[in-house]
XYZ file of C-alpha atoms in Angstrom:
422
model
C 0.236 -0.461 -0.100
C 2.366 2.564 0.895
C 4.637 1.613 -2.378
C 1.344 2.182 -4.374
C 0.681 5.881 -2.482
C 4.245 6.853 -3.024
C 4.065 6.708 -6.660
C 1.576 9.224 -7.705
C 3.359 11.840 -5.938
C 6.492 11.177 -7.625
C 4.819 11.034 -11.098
C 3.269 14.421 -10.552
C 4.614 17.049 -13.283
C 7.396 19.303 -12.132
C 6.522 22.676 -12.108
C 8.441 25.407 -14.015
C 10.191 26.665 -10.210
C 13.308 24.815 -9.080
C 12.328 22.830 -5.871
C 13.515 24.612 -2.510
C 16.655 22.690 -1.340
C 16.211 21.797 1.943
C 19.493 23.036 4.867
C 21.190 20.282 5.842
C 21.686 19.454 9.728
C 25.008 21.347 9.358
C 24.066 24.187 8.004
C 20.886 24.476 10.564
C 23.782 24.318 13.093
C 25.366 26.966 11.934
C 22.176 28.903 11.329
C 21.323 28.566 15.137
C 25.406 29.559 16.256
C 24.793 32.799 14.171
C 21.435 33.352 15.909
C 23.059 32.854 19.175
C 26.232 34.917 18.790
C 23.916 37.742 17.287
C 21.562 37.878 20.713
C 24.501 37.712 23.122
C 25.943 40.632 21.109
C 22.564 42.265 21.385
C 22.188 41.607 25.325
C 25.690 42.907 25.849
C 25.294 45.919 23.908
C 21.890 46.714 25.684
C 22.510 44.876 29.091
C 19.560 43.375 28.861
C 20.306 39.922 30.428
C 16.961 38.836 31.224
C 16.528 37.744 27.524
C 18.428 34.514 27.915
C 18.168 34.349 31.692
C 17.042 30.590 32.893
C 13.767 32.304 34.550
C 12.923 33.671 30.764
C 13.619 30.225 29.321
C 11.773 28.298 31.548
C 8.662 30.514 31.282
C 8.757 30.788 27.653
C 8.745 26.796 27.319
C 5.949 26.634 29.834
C 3.519 28.793 27.700
C 5.201 27.455 24.433
C 3.471 24.032 25.122
C -0.095 24.872 24.919
C 0.950 26.539 21.909
C 2.547 23.646 20.509
C 0.150 21.103 21.590
C -2.874 23.097 19.743
C -0.847 23.759 16.696
C 0.172 19.585 16.756
C -3.375 18.936 16.565
C -4.069 21.388 13.942
C -1.293 19.356 12.126
C -2.755 15.945 12.396
C -6.123 17.495 11.224
C -5.070 19.426 8.018
C -2.506 16.630 6.977
C -5.939 14.773 6.728
C -7.364 17.229 4.742
C -9.887 18.815 7.646
C -8.912 22.772 8.591
C -9.216 22.777 12.264
C -10.147 26.794 13.314
C -12.042 24.649 16.482
C -8.699 24.291 18.734
C -9.506 27.282 20.623
C -12.575 25.297 21.506
C -11.177 22.142 22.123
C -8.807 23.807 24.431
C -11.290 25.186 26.431
C -12.852 21.891 26.581
C -9.279 20.305 27.873
C -9.023 23.194 30.511
C -12.535 22.391 31.796
C -12.566 18.560 31.988
C -8.808 18.103 33.087
C -9.970 20.332 36.319
C -12.864 19.056 36.814
C -11.311 15.498 36.753
C -8.059 16.746 38.307
C -9.824 18.245 41.288
C -11.445 14.950 42.152
C -9.108 12.379 41.439
C -5.853 14.237 40.472
C -3.908 15.600 37.895
C -2.997 12.601 36.101
C -6.479 11.905 35.751
C -7.149 15.269 34.560
C -4.635 15.285 31.883
C -6.732 11.882 30.477
C -10.102 13.495 30.817
C -8.564 16.906 29.326
C -7.653 14.833 26.375
C -10.860 12.983 26.065
C -12.746 16.290 26.258
C -10.784 17.659 23.526
C -11.144 14.508 21.532
C -15.114 14.823 22.230
C -14.677 18.506 20.342
C -12.813 16.860 17.401
C -15.214 14.666 16.997
C -17.886 16.802 16.632
C -15.976 18.503 14.074
C -15.496 15.388 12.410
C -19.254 14.811 12.386
C -19.804 18.427 10.898
C -17.137 18.494 7.945
C -16.568 14.725 7.161
C -20.315 12.994 7.176
C -21.941 15.792 6.429
C -20.320 18.268 4.205
C -20.168 21.343 6.660
C -17.879 24.232 5.849
C -14.714 23.586 7.794
C -14.274 27.355 9.145
C -18.069 27.377 9.964
C -17.689 24.042 11.942
C -14.717 25.403 13.855
C -16.107 28.538 14.823
C -19.541 26.869 15.995
C -17.464 24.402 18.209
C -15.634 27.520 19.478
C -18.677 29.137 20.592
C -20.193 26.153 21.818
C -17.246 25.250 24.016
C -17.444 28.540 25.706
C -20.989 28.351 26.565
C -20.867 24.786 27.454
C -18.016 24.861 30.054
C -19.855 27.952 31.686
C -22.718 26.187 32.144
C -21.240 23.239 33.505
C -19.329 24.909 35.834
C -22.573 26.335 36.857
C -23.327 23.341 38.897
C -20.131 21.577 39.456
C -17.501 24.218 40.622
C -19.873 26.461 42.021
C -21.039 23.795 44.175
C -17.325 23.074 45.237
C -15.520 24.309 48.407
C -13.337 26.902 46.937
C -14.889 27.285 43.269
C -16.913 29.556 41.521
C -18.833 29.473 38.215
C -16.053 31.068 36.880
C -12.927 28.874 38.544
C -12.664 25.436 39.901
C -10.829 24.550 43.511
C -7.052 24.333 43.582
C -5.864 21.458 41.687
C -2.837 19.146 43.103
C 0.104 20.039 41.028
C 1.933 17.433 38.534
C 5.536 16.658 39.528
C 8.365 18.772 38.506
C 12.059 17.648 38.056
C 15.111 19.393 38.323
C 18.686 17.658 37.217
C 20.686 18.296 40.635
C 24.155 19.659 40.027
C 23.358 20.452 36.437
C 20.734 22.942 36.913
C 23.154 24.932 39.585
C 25.771 24.877 37.492
C 24.013 26.288 34.349
C 22.584 29.026 36.593
C 25.872 29.833 37.998
C 27.038 30.139 34.428
C 24.318 32.095 33.115
C 24.816 34.551 36.027
C 28.091 35.386 35.080
C 26.918 37.588 31.630
C 30.032 36.011 29.525
C 29.257 36.121 25.755
C 27.539 33.814 24.181
C 28.449 30.609 27.166
C 25.706 32.532 29.559
C 23.128 32.471 27.036
C 23.714 28.887 26.086
C 23.888 28.396 29.717
C 20.696 30.164 30.322
C 18.804 28.118 27.714
C 20.006 24.856 28.712
C 19.106 26.003 32.110
C 15.187 26.593 31.517
C 15.258 22.936 30.155
C 16.530 21.414 33.541
C 14.911 23.528 35.875
C 11.554 22.846 37.607
C 10.370 20.739 34.414
C 7.025 19.246 34.692
C 6.270 16.134 33.563
C 3.763 16.884 31.227
C 6.185 19.517 29.879
C 8.384 16.123 29.115
C 5.467 13.964 27.509
C 4.316 17.112 25.656
C 7.652 17.794 24.069
C 8.093 14.220 23.224
C 4.741 14.351 21.057
C 6.771 16.466 18.825
C 9.449 13.773 17.058
C 6.574 10.975 17.849
C 4.188 12.406 15.188
C 6.597 13.186 12.572
C 7.832 9.262 13.047
C 3.904 8.016 12.605
C 2.888 10.743 10.195
C 6.166 10.303 7.670
C 7.747 6.777 8.686
C 4.332 4.695 8.916
C 2.403 3.260 6.534
C -0.585 4.699 8.870
C 0.694 8.042 8.592
C 1.225 7.653 4.854
C -2.413 6.901 4.317
C -3.336 9.531 6.441
C -1.380 11.962 4.650
C -2.831 11.004 1.194
C -6.224 11.825 2.633
C -5.095 15.417 3.004
C -3.159 15.496 -0.566
C -5.673 13.652 -3.109
C -8.506 11.568 -1.260
C -10.097 10.580 -4.242
C -6.662 8.894 -5.520
C -6.277 7.266 -1.917
C -10.073 5.665 -2.202
C -9.179 3.749 -5.062
C -6.019 2.187 -3.703
C -8.285 1.088 -0.823
C -8.135 3.845 1.699
C -10.748 4.410 4.216
C -10.698 8.099 3.700
C -13.777 8.768 5.911
C -11.892 6.569 8.833
C -8.408 8.328 8.605
C -10.141 11.829 8.497
C -12.238 10.789 12.023
C -8.983 9.368 13.440
C -6.940 12.564 12.616
C -9.393 15.228 13.864
C -10.322 13.046 17.346
C -6.336 12.825 17.707
C -6.307 16.633 16.548
C -8.883 17.670 19.523
C -6.854 15.046 21.709
C -3.437 16.846 21.695
C -5.585 20.396 21.914
C -7.378 18.646 25.005
C -4.052 18.116 26.306
C -3.000 21.688 25.759
C -5.898 22.991 28.167
C -5.162 20.327 30.732
C -1.699 21.983 30.955
C -3.290 25.241 31.013
C -5.164 24.274 33.820
C -2.768 22.055 35.589
C 0.681 22.972 34.965
C 0.585 27.245 34.007
C -1.782 27.430 36.814
C -3.296 25.202 38.881
C -6.875 26.215 38.530
C -9.435 26.322 35.588
C -10.267 30.092 34.946
C -12.945 31.027 32.218
C -11.043 32.691 29.687
C -7.715 31.184 30.670
C -6.933 29.670 27.289
C -6.434 33.278 25.881
C -6.640 32.808 22.051
C -3.603 30.552 22.615
C -5.796 27.935 20.013
C -5.314 30.392 17.387
C -1.583 31.156 18.095
C -1.172 27.316 17.691
C -2.742 27.445 14.224
C -0.539 30.255 13.315
C 2.749 28.155 14.575
C 1.633 25.210 12.515
C 1.255 27.397 9.190
C 4.483 29.041 10.406
C 6.204 25.609 10.413
C 4.471 24.892 6.854
C 2.564 21.940 8.108
C 5.665 20.381 9.665
C 6.184 19.264 12.982
C 9.846 20.368 13.856
C 8.858 24.127 12.411
C 5.748 24.034 14.260
C 7.900 23.659 17.467
C 10.234 26.491 16.633
C 6.667 28.661 15.805
C 5.102 27.543 18.894
C 8.614 28.371 20.879
C 8.774 31.817 19.252
C 5.402 32.891 20.480
C 5.796 31.434 23.803
C 8.683 33.571 24.062
C 7.208 36.675 23.463
C 4.439 35.743 25.642
C 6.700 35.225 28.446
C 8.161 38.735 28.332
C 4.540 39.858 29.101
C 4.714 37.700 31.982
C 7.644 38.716 33.499
C 7.467 42.423 32.908
C 9.738 42.548 30.053
C 9.611 46.094 28.897
C 13.762 46.831 28.791
C 13.826 43.214 27.225
C 11.237 43.983 24.362
C 13.527 47.146 23.842
C 16.451 45.196 23.255
C 14.717 42.786 21.141
C 13.691 45.799 18.658
C 17.479 46.367 17.972
C 17.501 42.464 17.476
C 14.671 42.610 14.992
C 16.368 45.780 13.229
C 19.582 43.923 12.696
C 17.926 40.291 11.498
C 15.681 42.858 9.074
C 19.044 44.327 7.627
C 20.599 41.036 6.743
C 17.338 40.089 5.254
C 17.418 42.865 3.040
C 20.719 42.200 2.112
C 19.655 38.347 1.434
C 16.434 39.895 -0.726
C 18.939 42.069 -2.741
C 21.214 39.185 -3.184
C 18.282 37.108 -4.720
C 17.157 40.306 -6.807
C 13.776 40.608 -4.959
C 13.897 43.943 -4.607
C 10.834 44.759 -3.400
C 10.898 42.572 -0.672
C 14.343 44.026 0.483
C 12.755 47.514 0.377
C 9.911 46.449 2.502
C 12.528 44.941 5.123
C 14.888 47.930 5.078
C 12.024 50.707 5.869
C 10.731 47.919 8.578
C 13.999 47.799 9.874
C 14.845 51.431 9.756
C 11.544 52.062 11.922
C 12.373 49.403 14.638
C 15.950 51.241 14.592
C 14.482 54.572 15.177
C 11.782 53.221 18.003
C 14.785 51.676 19.716
C 16.956 54.455 19.900
C 14.483 57.397 20.618
C 12.847 55.362 23.579
C 14.694 53.249 26.777
C 11.618 50.958 27.637
C 9.133 49.809 25.363
C 5.481 50.678 26.815
C 3.656 47.855 28.885
C 0.646 48.049 26.547
C 3.147 47.136 23.288
C 4.667 44.060 25.978
C 1.291 42.398 26.571
C 0.842 42.745 22.215
C 3.815 41.234 21.578
C 2.558 38.057 21.410
C -0.101 38.749 18.800
C 2.147 41.176 16.755
C 4.649 38.371 16.699
C 2.055 36.195 15.344
C 1.460 38.494 12.699
C 4.846 39.534 11.871
C 5.829 35.736 11.324
C 2.798 34.972 9.247
C 3.392 37.858 7.039
C 6.633 36.925 6.598
C 6.506 33.295 5.725
C 3.370 33.543 3.622
C 5.412 33.191 0.288
C 7.231 29.751 1.088
C 3.945 28.007 2.411
C 2.600 24.572 1.531
C -0.221 23.424 2.418
C -1.885 19.821 1.758
C -3.556 20.003 -1.576
C -6.916 18.960 -0.783
C -7.195 20.513 2.597
C -10.569 22.067 3.287
C -11.865 20.725 0.339
C -15.215 18.521 0.173
C -15.073 15.053 -0.217
C -17.966 12.453 -0.401
C -17.209 8.842 -0.572
C -17.352 6.984 -3.854
C -16.024 9.878 -6.116
C -13.063 7.875 -6.900
C -15.182 5.087 -8.333
């Protein structure tokens, strides 16, 4: 089956444009090293040592996990050809079901029920879009609205009746265990506090990964390589992705397209539900109405930024989690330093665009870079209002800059009816 499905893709006619070459591992390592050197130089110039502090990295990771899980859910659904705008609603269901079970039976029961709650939202989305052919956007928006109303109604006679709870929040939930690597964590924190060039920055980034790390965070991070292996290295994954590329061809080869779409969308909801449980049990220790804060939509943006690939998605989630953590830690000075970093990156982007003879792109990059540099030079600290908006501004900027290189599954969002391939 896998060989048969692989042939049509290889036989597709080539377009006139040359295929984009992927960077090798060595090239990626050079890019990462270059970014670290640049970040370290900006930190020393501005004195904003908090941008690579252990606490900043730890907070960024904690905030990136629910975004990454929501984005991973979107990846599974859209690789099977179903657009999942309902990720926000599935996150909300995950927070409520996770808190409800967590209060009564413990945090891990809450995680399981959060996954179940999100999967139920995914099942509803699959019924609407796959079975009844409802527009995917309409169905997703309806699930987002329904999730808000359903959890508000359920809270009124569950949490409101519990000691320490109200109709808008749950009682405290027992925390999930955390681990800190003894010796290593302290050594990295010490190195980070010395503010050495590059060395302290690397120590800060690694220190955030070994200090007060939730066990659920480890599980969530493991889902990224696991999803890549399942989707790209198994027959199941190949059949699922064929449903998002060409469901009619997949049907002619014996693939039950409906079944794979249902499975993908329910897994999608399960990942979003896990992200919701993380918000209720790790990011905080209670369910609070409105605590998702649009992370389902940002997760969808991370998935698009990552070009529907797990690795790129993780990078996007990390970026958005980092900008969100700046607000959490009162990062006016840090955001001010990042203005200089962005201005330098845009100068480099301008040079690259000119080298590739994309003069319009280069001109836009140059103008934006100049504006950011003037802003950096004219103020000593960015206003708190902009710090609060930083995650959403970053989302828009990243999507705008990555729009030209995106390639979503060909049949994503398109209607499919069983029997079309016969």
